[in-house]
Amino acid sequence: MHTLGHKLDHLHRRVSVRLFGDDYGRVDGTCRLPPEWLVLCINNFCNLKCRMCDVGLGDHGTVFWANLIGDDPRNMTLDLLNTILGQAKAFRPRPAIGLAFTEPMIHPKILDFCRTIVAQGFYCEMTSNGTMLPRHAEKLVESGLDDLVISIDGPPEVHDRVRGRARTFEQLSSGLERLNAAKRRLGRDRPRVRFSFTITDANYNHILEFIQAVEPLEPAEIMISHLNFISDRMAEVHNAQYDGDLSVVRSNLGDIQPEEMPVATLWEELQRVKAYVRDRSADPARRFPRVSITPDVPDVDHLQTYYRDHLTFVGGRNCTDPWKLMMIKTDGTVIPAHGRCYNFPVGNVTEQTLPDIWNGPRFLQLRSTLKGAGGTLPACARCCGVIGKKPSSATAGETQRAATIG
């Protein structure tokens, strides 16, 4: 019944869009449809020191830090979770619930959160670094969690180096083995496991080695993404046009210089990955995961543009995320889209309901600003909200490009 309800929600949304059109095209910025996702930031702490993450680097001045950590770190309470779910039930179809940012599995009541979300009929996904998975694997399967996204940055030594702590690959690998064993023992196919790999200057030539290292862990999907960031030049151009609560600084780079990425070597590595995936996927006897690259640029020149010319959009130009999702912080504050979006509070669930916030004046203001600027702002050019979408000549609201290989 749980899966059937989710399928009906998905069908409801597709039929509504077909009959009435996409909300992105509405002139007044209001959304007739509810959000597709509610992303819950359920704590403000991470146990790793990832070299490309503002949280791990302790970079307090960025939007990413403000949205994930802020000035009042705390754990989201179960009472607040129930308030959120109670308000979310007013949406038809219901949004899916994502547990992400910073490391949700550290939350002392993470299993209660998963059980509560699933018991109230919501689709539940968690994004994690996997270090706590050995402790929680079997209980997560029992909880009914639908999807588990694990961030991995390479084969063991490379992953540990990027994450800033020894044995992190060993921990997530052990946890996934226990999770898969529990699924088999309990006769369940959930949670579906997907891997998220971010390309950096520390792993750009280890992507194929990474895929080979994680094949035995039985992922359903491997998602490879080019680095999301805001460079100094992007911030300078953006802030000349947008200040106040839309201002930004260099973000999610640490000491990485994207313009120094060995693009030719990276391009060759990506071609080796594609050839390997095509070969492995061609054998029907193998259960090989879906593999995607975002953005999946057509040639080395586009890849050069991505890392050298940060203000040129590679992929889409229309960010539709503020029409599709919102993030709720540990104190109930709501921001549009997700942690990478601007530190632009649009309401608080302790003061207003989610449906009121969804079409409230602050949300409409941001949507209007984006549409008035042509679909995005300068600081958006290397964000996950646009890099996977089709080129800006495509119609608004199309699905992400992130094409399957093979």
mmCIF file of C-alpha atoms in Angstrom, residues 146-326:
data_model
loop_
_atom_site.group_PDB
_atom_site.id
_atom_site.type_symbol
_atom_site.label_atom_id
_atom_site.label_comp_id
_atom_site.label_asym_id
_atom_site.label_seq_id
_atom_site.Cartn_x
_atom_site.Cartn_y
_atom_site.Cartn_z
ATOM 1 C CA ASP A 146 12.588 4.040 0.515
ATOM 2 C CA ASP A 147 15.888 5.431 -0.756
ATOM 3 C CA LEU A 148 19.386 5.753 0.673
ATOM 4 C CA VAL A 149 21.869 8.002 -1.140
ATOM 5 C CA ILE A 150 25.477 7.495 -0.049
ATOM 6 C CA SER A 151 28.120 10.089 -0.909
ATOM 7 C CA ILE A 152 31.356 8.442 -2.042
ATOM 8 C CA ASP A 153 34.358 10.268 -3.478
ATOM 9 C CA GLY A 154 36.511 7.494 -4.892
ATOM 10 C CA PRO A 155 38.121 4.147 -4.137
ATOM 11 C CA PRO A 156 39.115 3.646 -0.477
ATOM 12 C CA GLU A 157 42.298 5.708 -0.146
ATOM 13 C CA VAL A 158 41.014 8.540 -2.335
ATOM 14 C CA HIS A 159 37.649 8.665 -0.574
ATOM 15 C CA ASP A 160 39.259 8.803 2.870
ATOM 16 C CA ARG A 161 41.592 11.580 1.756
ATOM 17 C CA VAL A 162 38.750 13.693 0.361
ATOM 18 C CA ARG A 163 36.605 13.084 3.448
ATOM 19 C CA GLY A 164 39.386 14.007 5.852
ATOM 20 C CA ARG A 165 39.123 10.912 8.027
ATOM 21 C CA ALA A 166 40.608 7.423 7.857
ATOM 22 C CA ARG A 167 38.481 4.294 7.386
ATOM 23 C CA THR A 168 35.409 6.153 6.111
ATOM 24 C CA PHE A 169 35.201 3.969 2.991
ATOM 25 C CA GLU A 170 35.586 0.869 5.132
ATOM 26 C CA GLN A 171 32.736 2.017 7.382
ATOM 27 C CA LEU A 172 30.269 2.751 4.576
ATOM 28 C CA SER A 173 31.239 -0.455 2.783
ATOM 29 C CA SER A 174 30.669 -2.533 5.926
ATOM 30 C CA GLY A 175 27.359 -0.764 6.510
ATOM 31 C CA LEU A 176 26.142 -1.441 2.981
ATOM 32 C CA GLU A 177 27.064 -5.109 3.247
ATOM 33 C CA ARG A 178 24.950 -5.316 6.407
ATOM 34 C CA LEU A 179 22.123 -3.396 4.728
ATOM 35 C CA ASN A 180 22.102 -5.736 1.718
ATOM 36 C CA ALA A 181 22.196 -8.775 3.984
ATOM 37 C CA ALA A 182 19.252 -7.442 5.991
ATOM 38 C CA LYS A 183 17.244 -6.795 2.820
ATOM 39 C CA ARG A 184 17.817 -10.373 1.676
ATOM 40 C CA ARG A 185 17.035 -11.801 5.103
ATOM 41 C CA LEU A 186 13.829 -9.786 5.427
ATOM 42 C CA GLY A 187 12.809 -10.272 1.793
ATOM 43 C CA ARG A 188 12.719 -6.545 1.053
ATOM 44 C CA ASP A 189 13.931 -4.479 -1.878
ATOM 45 C CA ARG A 190 14.058 -1.199 0.062
ATOM 46 C CA PRO A 191 15.854 1.011 0.711
ATOM 47 C CA ARG A 192 17.117 1.358 -2.818
ATOM 48 C CA VAL A 193 20.783 2.365 -2.617
ATOM 49 C CA ARG A 194 22.270 5.041 -4.853
ATOM 50 C CA PHE A 195 25.787 6.466 -4.838
ATOM 51 C CA SER A 196 26.632 10.132 -5.328
ATOM 52 C CA PHE A 197 30.153 10.970 -6.557
ATOM 53 C CA THR A 198 31.383 14.577 -6.857
ATOM 54 C CA ILE A 199 34.329 15.233 -9.163
ATOM 55 C CA THR A 200 37.150 17.216 -7.540
ATOM 56 C CA ASP A 201 40.820 17.831 -8.159
ATOM 57 C CA ALA A 202 41.557 14.910 -5.814
ATOM 58 C CA ASN A 203 39.582 12.213 -7.659
ATOM 59 C CA TYR A 204 39.094 13.300 -11.288
ATOM 60 C CA ASN A 205 41.410 10.524 -12.515
ATOM 61 C CA HIS A 206 39.984 7.815 -10.223
ATOM 62 C CA ILE A 207 36.363 7.722 -11.443
ATOM 63 C CA LEU A 208 36.581 4.368 -13.216
ATOM 64 C CA GLU A 209 38.485 2.903 -10.268
ATOM 65 C CA PHE A 210 35.689 4.178 -8.011
ATOM 66 C CA ILE A 211 32.984 2.463 -10.076
ATOM 67 C CA GLN A 212 34.892 -0.806 -10.021
ATOM 68 C CA ALA A 213 35.390 -0.512 -6.257
ATOM 69 C CA VAL A 214 31.678 -0.021 -5.491
ATOM 70 C CA GLU A 215 30.167 -2.558 -7.923
ATOM 71 C CA PRO A 216 30.191 -5.323 -5.268
ATOM 72 C CA LEU A 217 28.104 -3.088 -2.959
ATOM 73 C CA GLU A 218 25.103 -3.554 -5.307
ATOM 74 C CA PRO A 219 23.987 0.051 -5.897
ATOM 75 C CA ALA A 220 20.901 0.638 -8.007
ATOM 76 C CA GLU A 221 22.401 3.827 -9.412
ATOM 77 C CA ILE A 222 25.691 5.721 -9.533
ATOM 78 C CA MET A 223 25.374 9.486 -9.978
ATOM 79 C CA ILE A 224 28.532 11.327 -11.025
ATOM 80 C CA SER A 225 28.420 15.121 -10.794
ATOM 81 C CA HIS A 226 30.864 17.834 -11.665
ATOM 82 C CA LEU A 227 31.696 20.096 -8.738
ATOM 83 C CA ASN A 228 29.004 22.571 -7.618
ATOM 84 C CA PHE A 229 30.508 25.870 -6.469
ATOM 85 C CA ILE A 230 30.559 29.658 -6.398
ATOM 86 C CA SER A 231 33.891 31.162 -7.445
ATOM 87 C CA ASP A 232 35.233 34.594 -6.520
ATOM 88 C CA ARG A 233 34.384 35.906 -9.982
ATOM 89 C CA MET A 234 30.846 34.558 -9.809
ATOM 90 C CA ALA A 235 30.337 36.214 -6.411
ATOM 91 C CA GLU A 236 31.748 39.516 -7.636
ATOM 92 C CA VAL A 237 29.448 39.697 -10.670
ATOM 93 C CA HIS A 238 26.438 38.441 -8.713
ATOM 94 C CA ASN A 239 26.822 40.863 -5.810
ATOM 95 C CA ALA A 240 27.130 43.826 -8.173
ATOM 96 C CA GLN A 241 23.501 43.137 -9.122
ATOM 97 C CA TYR A 242 22.031 41.436 -6.046
ATOM 98 C CA ASP A 243 22.904 42.332 -2.472
ATOM 99 C CA GLY A 244 21.248 41.969 0.927
ATOM 100 C CA ASP A 245 19.706 38.554 1.484
ATOM 101 C CA LEU A 246 20.674 37.389 -2.007
ATOM 102 C CA SER A 247 24.399 38.146 -1.652
ATOM 103 C CA VAL A 248 26.969 35.344 -1.842
ATOM 104 C CA VAL A 249 30.669 34.618 -1.360
ATOM 105 C CA ARG A 250 33.050 31.994 -2.741
ATOM 106 C CA SER A 251 31.602 28.652 -1.695
ATOM 107 C CA ASN A 252 32.217 24.892 -1.662
ATOM 108 C CA LEU A 253 35.730 25.133 -3.026
ATOM 109 C CA GLY A 254 38.129 25.354 -0.106
ATOM 110 C CA ASP A 255 41.557 25.561 -1.705
ATOM 111 C CA ILE A 256 40.307 24.008 -4.962
ATOM 112 C CA GLN A 257 40.955 26.151 -8.039
ATOM 113 C CA PRO A 258 38.445 24.894 -10.627
ATOM 114 C CA GLU A 259 40.192 26.703 -13.469
ATOM 115 C CA GLU A 260 43.226 24.489 -12.802
ATOM 116 C CA MET A 261 41.291 21.253 -13.301
ATOM 117 C CA PRO A 262 43.186 19.052 -15.826
ATOM 118 C CA VAL A 263 40.273 19.093 -18.240
ATOM 119 C CA ALA A 264 41.845 16.962 -20.971
ATOM 120 C CA THR A 265 42.714 14.221 -18.468
ATOM 121 C CA LEU A 266 39.242 14.413 -16.920
ATOM 122 C CA TRP A 267 37.624 14.149 -20.356
ATOM 123 C CA GLU A 268 39.658 11.029 -21.157
ATOM 124 C CA GLU A 269 38.690 9.505 -17.812
ATOM 125 C CA LEU A 270 35.002 10.139 -18.498
ATOM 126 C CA GLN A 271 35.292 8.430 -21.876
ATOM 127 C CA ARG A 272 36.870 5.393 -20.213
ATOM 128 C CA VAL A 273 34.000 5.365 -17.721
ATOM 129 C CA LYS A 274 31.402 5.474 -20.501
ATOM 130 C CA ALA A 275 33.105 2.665 -22.417
ATOM 131 C CA TYR A 276 33.280 0.519 -19.285
ATOM 132 C CA VAL A 277 29.641 1.136 -18.440
ATOM 133 C CA ARG A 278 28.504 0.313 -21.971
ATOM 134 C CA ASP A 279 30.488 -2.920 -21.899
ATOM 135 C CA ARG A 280 29.217 -3.998 -18.485
ATOM 136 C CA SER A 281 25.618 -3.036 -19.273
ATOM 137 C CA ALA A 282 25.624 -5.002 -22.546
ATOM 138 C CA ASP A 283 25.686 -8.323 -20.717
ATOM 139 C CA PRO A 284 22.100 -9.168 -19.668
ATOM 140 C CA ALA A 285 23.425 -11.618 -17.098
ATOM 141 C CA ARG A 286 25.000 -8.762 -15.134
ATOM 142 C CA ARG A 287 22.961 -6.581 -12.833
ATOM 143 C CA PHE A 288 24.856 -3.374 -13.517
ATOM 144 C CA PRO A 289 23.639 -0.096 -11.963
ATOM 145 C CA ARG A 290 22.374 2.879 -13.886
ATOM 146 C CA VAL A 291 25.203 5.418 -14.265
ATOM 147 C CA SER A 292 24.726 9.125 -14.994
ATOM 148 C CA ILE A 293 27.029 12.115 -15.404
ATOM 149 C CA THR A 294 25.798 15.636 -14.641
ATOM 150 C CA PRO A 295 26.223 17.657 -16.754
ATOM 151 C CA ASP A 296 26.955 15.158 -19.489
ATOM 152 C CA VAL A 297 28.713 17.622 -21.795
ATOM 153 C CA PRO A 298 29.100 16.690 -25.475
ATOM 154 C CA ASP A 299 32.776 17.537 -25.924
ATOM 155 C CA VAL A 300 35.959 18.667 -24.211
ATOM 156 C CA ASP A 301 35.300 22.314 -25.136
ATOM 157 C CA HIS A 302 32.116 22.364 -23.051
ATOM 158 C CA LEU A 303 34.021 20.758 -20.198
ATOM 159 C CA GLN A 304 36.666 23.443 -20.529
ATOM 160 C CA THR A 305 33.959 26.093 -20.290
ATOM 161 C CA TYR A 306 32.533 24.500 -17.156
ATOM 162 C CA TYR A 307 35.794 24.764 -15.238
ATOM 163 C CA ARG A 308 37.282 27.890 -16.791
ATOM 164 C CA ASP A 309 34.366 30.232 -17.555
ATOM 165 C CA HIS A 310 32.205 29.999 -14.452
ATOM 166 C CA LEU A 311 29.643 32.579 -15.547
ATOM 167 C CA THR A 312 28.713 30.729 -18.729
ATOM 168 C CA PHE A 313 25.835 28.323 -18.176
ATOM 169 C CA VAL A 314 26.611 24.766 -19.225
ATOM 170 C CA GLY A 315 23.287 22.982 -19.274
ATOM 171 C CA GLY A 316 20.106 24.806 -18.300
ATOM 172 C CA ARG A 317 19.409 28.429 -17.577
ATOM 173 C CA ASN A 318 16.009 28.052 -15.932
ATOM 174 C CA CYS A 319 16.104 26.892 -12.323
ATOM 175 C CA THR A 320 12.739 25.350 -11.496
ATOM 176 C CA ASP A 321 13.677 24.126 -8.003
ATOM 177 C CA PRO A 322 11.825 26.936 -6.138
ATOM 178 C CA TRP A 323 8.699 25.695 -7.936
ATOM 179 C CA LYS A 324 9.344 22.107 -6.869
ATOM 180 C CA LEU A 325 10.877 21.907 -3.401
ATOM 181 C CA MET A 326 11.641 23.658 -0.161
#
